[in-house]
Amino acid sequence: RRCKRPIPITTAAIATRGLALPQIVAAADASLPRSPDFLQSLSAWTVGAVEGEVDFDLLGLLLSCNYRLCSADTTFVNRTIERGTAPGSGTPWFLARLIGFAKVKQLYLNGATISASEAQELGIVDQVTAADSLEDDGLAAAERFAAQDRSALHAMTQAMDLVRLDFNSYIRGAGTGYDRHPR
């Protein structure tokens, strides 16, 4: 699709992976892979909130947060095949971990648009809120998590990351859950 009025970009090219890209595209190409790593490296729980139309190519940024909210009028739009590009921001990787490879493949091949309620049913978002309360609900969620024991939240997140392993590997990585109980 073409914009009615093109957005001016700096024409000075930056070489990335052997390609010369416009400066704004090269900056996004360099920063997007680092953003999920940064969000996942934080010792605090991260809360992500979105509203409106969210492109699948940016969905990976939201999926890298520990808790995700969206307004009821949010739609997650997939134009990847239509655009003729590889999926962006690690979205397929995050989605496959959440909802499974077959469902992700189906979403991409069908160019599916997902409503807020469908995203919640799939586990893509944890909470759907009214559009006018998204910011307040996001802050309330952040405050709720801030009041929790940080190491317990971290241990739970780590355990959930290990559930795809065989049981013995899971126990070695996550522990039995009894090591922190008072004796």
CSV table of C-alpha atoms in Angstrom, one decimal:
chain,number,residue,atom,x,y,z
A,1,ARG,CA,0.0,0.0,0.0
A,2,ARG,CA,1.2,3.5,-0.8
A,3,CYS,CA,1.0,6.4,1.6
A,4,LYS,CA,-1.0,9.3,0.2
A,5,ARG,CA,1.8,11.6,1.2
A,6,PRO,CA,5.2,9.9,1.5
A,7,ILE,CA,7.0,10.3,4.8
A,8,PRO,CA,10.4,11.8,4.2
A,9,ILE,CA,13.3,9.7,5.3
A,10,THR,CA,17.0,10.5,5.3
A,11,THR,CA,18.4,9.1,2.0
A,12,ALA,CA,21.9,8.6,3.5
A,13,ALA,CA,22.2,4.8,3.5
A,14,ILE,CA,23.7,2.7,6.3
A,15,ALA,CA,25.1,-0.7,5.4
A,16,THR,CA,23.6,-3.6,7.4
A,17,ARG,CA,24.0,-7.3,6.6
A,18,GLY,CA,25.6,-6.3,3.3
A,19,LEU,CA,22.6,-4.2,2.3
A,20,ALA,CA,22.4,-0.4,2.0
A,21,LEU,CA,19.2,0.7,3.7
A,22,PRO,CA,17.7,4.1,4.3
A,23,GLN,CA,18.9,5.4,7.7
A,24,ILE,CA,15.5,5.1,9.4
A,25,VAL,CA,15.1,1.5,8.2
A,26,ALA,CA,18.6,0.6,9.2
A,27,ALA,CA,18.1,2.0,12.7
A,28,ALA,CA,14.9,-0.1,13.2
A,29,ASP,CA,16.7,-3.1,11.8
A,30,ALA,CA,19.5,-2.7,14.4
A,31,SER,CA,17.3,-1.8,17.4
A,32,LEU,CA,14.4,-4.2,17.1
A,33,PRO,CA,16.4,-7.4,17.9
A,34,ARG,CA,17.9,-5.7,21.0
A,35,SER,CA,14.5,-4.5,22.4
A,36,PRO,CA,13.1,-7.9,23.4
A,37,ASP,CA,16.5,-8.9,24.9
A,38,PHE,CA,16.5,-5.7,26.9
A,39,LEU,CA,12.9,-6.2,28.1
A,40,GLN,CA,13.6,-9.8,29.1
A,41,SER,CA,16.8,-8.9,30.9
A,42,LEU,CA,15.1,-6.5,33.4
A,43,SER,CA,14.9,-7.8,36.9
A,44,ALA,CA,11.5,-6.1,37.2
A,45,TRP,CA,8.4,-7.5,35.6
A,46,THR,CA,7.4,-5.6,32.4
A,47,VAL,CA,3.9,-4.7,31.6
A,48,GLY,CA,3.0,-3.8,28.0
A,49,ALA,CA,-0.1,-2.1,26.8
A,50,VAL,CA,-1.3,-1.4,23.3
A,51,GLU,CA,-4.4,0.0,21.6
A,52,GLY,CA,-5.6,0.5,18.1
A,53,GLU,CA,-4.2,-1.4,15.2
A,54,VAL,CA,-1.0,-3.4,16.0
A,55,ASP,CA,0.9,-4.9,13.1
A,56,PHE,CA,2.2,-8.4,13.6
A,57,ASP,CA,5.7,-7.1,12.8
A,58,LEU,CA,5.7,-5.1,16.0
A,59,LEU,CA,3.8,-7.7,18.1
A,60,GLY,CA,7.1,-9.3,19.2
A,61,LEU,CA,7.9,-6.2,21.3
A,62,LEU,CA,4.6,-6.7,23.2
A,63,LEU,CA,5.1,-10.4,23.5
A,64,SER,CA,8.5,-9.9,25.2
A,65,CYS,CA,6.7,-8.3,28.2
A,66,ASN,CA,5.7,-10.4,31.1
A,67,TYR,CA,2.2,-9.1,31.3
A,68,ARG,CA,0.2,-7.8,28.3
A,69,LEU,CA,-2.9,-5.6,28.1
A,70,CYS,CA,-4.8,-4.2,25.2
A,71,SER,CA,-8.0,-2.1,24.8
A,72,ALA,CA,-11.2,-3.9,23.6
A,73,ASP,CA,-11.0,-2.1,20.2
A,74,THR,CA,-7.4,-3.3,19.5
A,75,THR,CA,-6.8,-5.5,16.4
A,76,PHE,CA,-3.6,-7.4,15.7
A,77,VAL,CA,-3.1,-7.2,11.9
A,78,ASN,CA,-0.9,-9.5,9.9
A,79,ARG,CA,0.3,-8.1,6.6
A,80,THR,CA,3.5,-10.1,6.4
A,81,ILE,CA,2.9,-12.1,3.3
A,82,GLU,CA,1.1,-9.2,1.6
A,83,ARG,CA,4.3,-7.1,2.3
A,84,GLY,CA,6.6,-9.8,1.0
A,85,THR,CA,9.0,-9.6,3.9
A,86,ALA,CA,10.1,-11.9,6.7
A,87,PRO,CA,8.1,-11.6,9.9
A,88,GLY,CA,9.5,-8.8,12.2
A,89,SER,CA,10.5,-8.4,15.8
A,90,GLY,CA,10.6,-12.2,16.6
A,91,THR,CA,6.9,-12.4,16.6
A,92,PRO,CA,6.7,-16.0,15.2
A,93,TRP,CA,9.1,-17.2,17.8
A,94,PHE,CA,7.2,-15.6,20.7
A,95,LEU,CA,3.8,-16.8,19.3
A,96,ALA,CA,5.0,-20.4,18.7
A,97,ARG,CA,6.0,-20.5,22.4
A,98,LEU,CA,2.6,-19.2,23.5
A,99,ILE,CA,0.1,-20.9,21.1
A,100,GLY,CA,2.1,-23.5,19.2
A,101,PHE,CA,3.7,-23.8,15.8
A,102,ALA,CA,0.7,-25.0,13.8
A,103,LYS,CA,-1.6,-22.2,15.0
A,104,VAL,CA,1.1,-19.6,14.2
A,105,LYS,CA,1.7,-21.0,10.8
A,106,GLN,CA,-2.1,-20.9,10.2
A,107,LEU,CA,-2.3,-17.2,11.3
A,108,TYR,CA,0.6,-16.2,9.0
A,109,LEU,CA,-0.6,-18.1,6.0
A,110,ASN,CA,-4.2,-16.9,6.3
A,111,GLY,CA,-3.1,-13.3,6.9
A,112,ALA,CA,-5.4,-13.3,9.9
A,113,THR,CA,-6.4,-10.3,11.8
A,114,ILE,CA,-7.1,-11.0,15.5
A,115,SER,CA,-9.5,-9.1,17.7
A,116,ALA,CA,-8.7,-8.2,21.3
A,117,SER,CA,-11.0,-11.0,22.6
A,118,GLU,CA,-9.4,-13.6,20.3
A,119,ALA,CA,-5.9,-12.4,21.4
A,120,GLN,CA,-7.0,-13.0,25.0
A,121,GLU,CA,-8.5,-16.4,24.2
A,122,LEU,CA,-5.2,-17.4,22.5
A,123,GLY,CA,-3.1,-16.1,25.4
A,124,ILE,CA,-1.4,-13.4,23.4
A,125,VAL,CA,-2.7,-10.8,25.9
A,126,ASP,CA,-3.5,-11.3,29.5
A,127,GLN,CA,-6.1,-8.6,29.9
A,128,VAL,CA,-8.5,-6.7,27.7
A,129,THR,CA,-9.7,-3.4,29.1
A,130,ALA,CA,-12.0,-0.5,28.1
A,131,ALA,CA,-10.1,1.9,25.8
A,132,ASP,CA,-10.5,4.8,28.2
A,133,SER,CA,-9.0,2.8,31.1
A,134,LEU,CA,-6.0,1.2,29.4
A,135,GLU,CA,-3.5,3.4,31.0
A,136,ASP,CA,-5.0,3.1,34.5
A,137,ASP,CA,-5.4,-0.6,34.2
A,138,GLY,CA,-1.8,-1.0,33.0
A,139,LEU,CA,-0.5,1.1,35.9
A,140,ALA,CA,-2.7,-1.0,38.3
A,141,ALA,CA,-1.2,-4.2,36.9
A,142,ALA,CA,2.3,-2.8,37.3
A,143,GLU,CA,1.7,-1.8,40.9
A,144,ARG,CA,0.2,-5.2,41.7
A,145,PHE,CA,3.4,-6.9,40.4
A,146,ALA,CA,5.6,-4.4,42.1
A,147,ALA,CA,4.0,-5.4,45.4
A,148,GLN,CA,4.9,-9.1,44.9
A,149,ASP,CA,8.2,-10.8,45.9
A,150,ARG,CA,10.5,-10.1,43.0
A,151,SER,CA,12.4,-13.4,43.3
A,152,ALA,CA,9.1,-15.3,43.3
A,153,LEU,CA,7.9,-13.6,40.1
A,154,HIS,CA,11.3,-14.3,38.5
A,155,ALA,CA,11.2,-18.0,39.6
A,156,MET,CA,7.7,-18.4,38.2
A,157,THR,CA,8.7,-16.8,34.9
A,158,GLN,CA,11.8,-19.0,34.7
A,159,ALA,CA,9.7,-22.1,35.4
A,160,MET,CA,7.3,-21.2,32.7
A,161,ASP,CA,10.2,-20.8,30.2
A,162,LEU,CA,11.3,-24.4,31.0
A,163,VAL,CA,8.0,-26.2,30.6
A,164,ARG,CA,8.9,-27.4,27.1
A,165,LEU,CA,11.7,-29.4,28.5
A,166,ASP,CA,11.4,-33.0,29.7
A,167,PHE,CA,10.4,-33.3,33.3
A,168,ASN,CA,13.8,-34.1,34.8
A,169,SER,CA,15.4,-31.1,32.9
A,170,TYR,CA,12.6,-28.9,34.1
A,171,ILE,CA,13.1,-29.9,37.8
A,172,ARG,CA,16.9,-29.3,37.4
A,173,GLY,CA,16.3,-25.9,35.9
A,174,ALA,CA,13.3,-24.7,37.9
A,175,GLY,CA,13.7,-26.7,41.1
A,176,THR,CA,11.1,-28.5,43.2
A,177,GLY,CA,9.5,-25.3,44.6
A,178,TYR,CA,10.2,-26.3,48.2
A,179,ASP,CA,13.7,-24.9,48.6
A,180,ARG,CA,12.4,-21.4,49.6
A,181,HIS,CA,9.8,-22.6,52.1
A,182,PRO,CA,10.4,-21.9,55.8
A,183,ARG,CA,11.8,-24.9,57.6
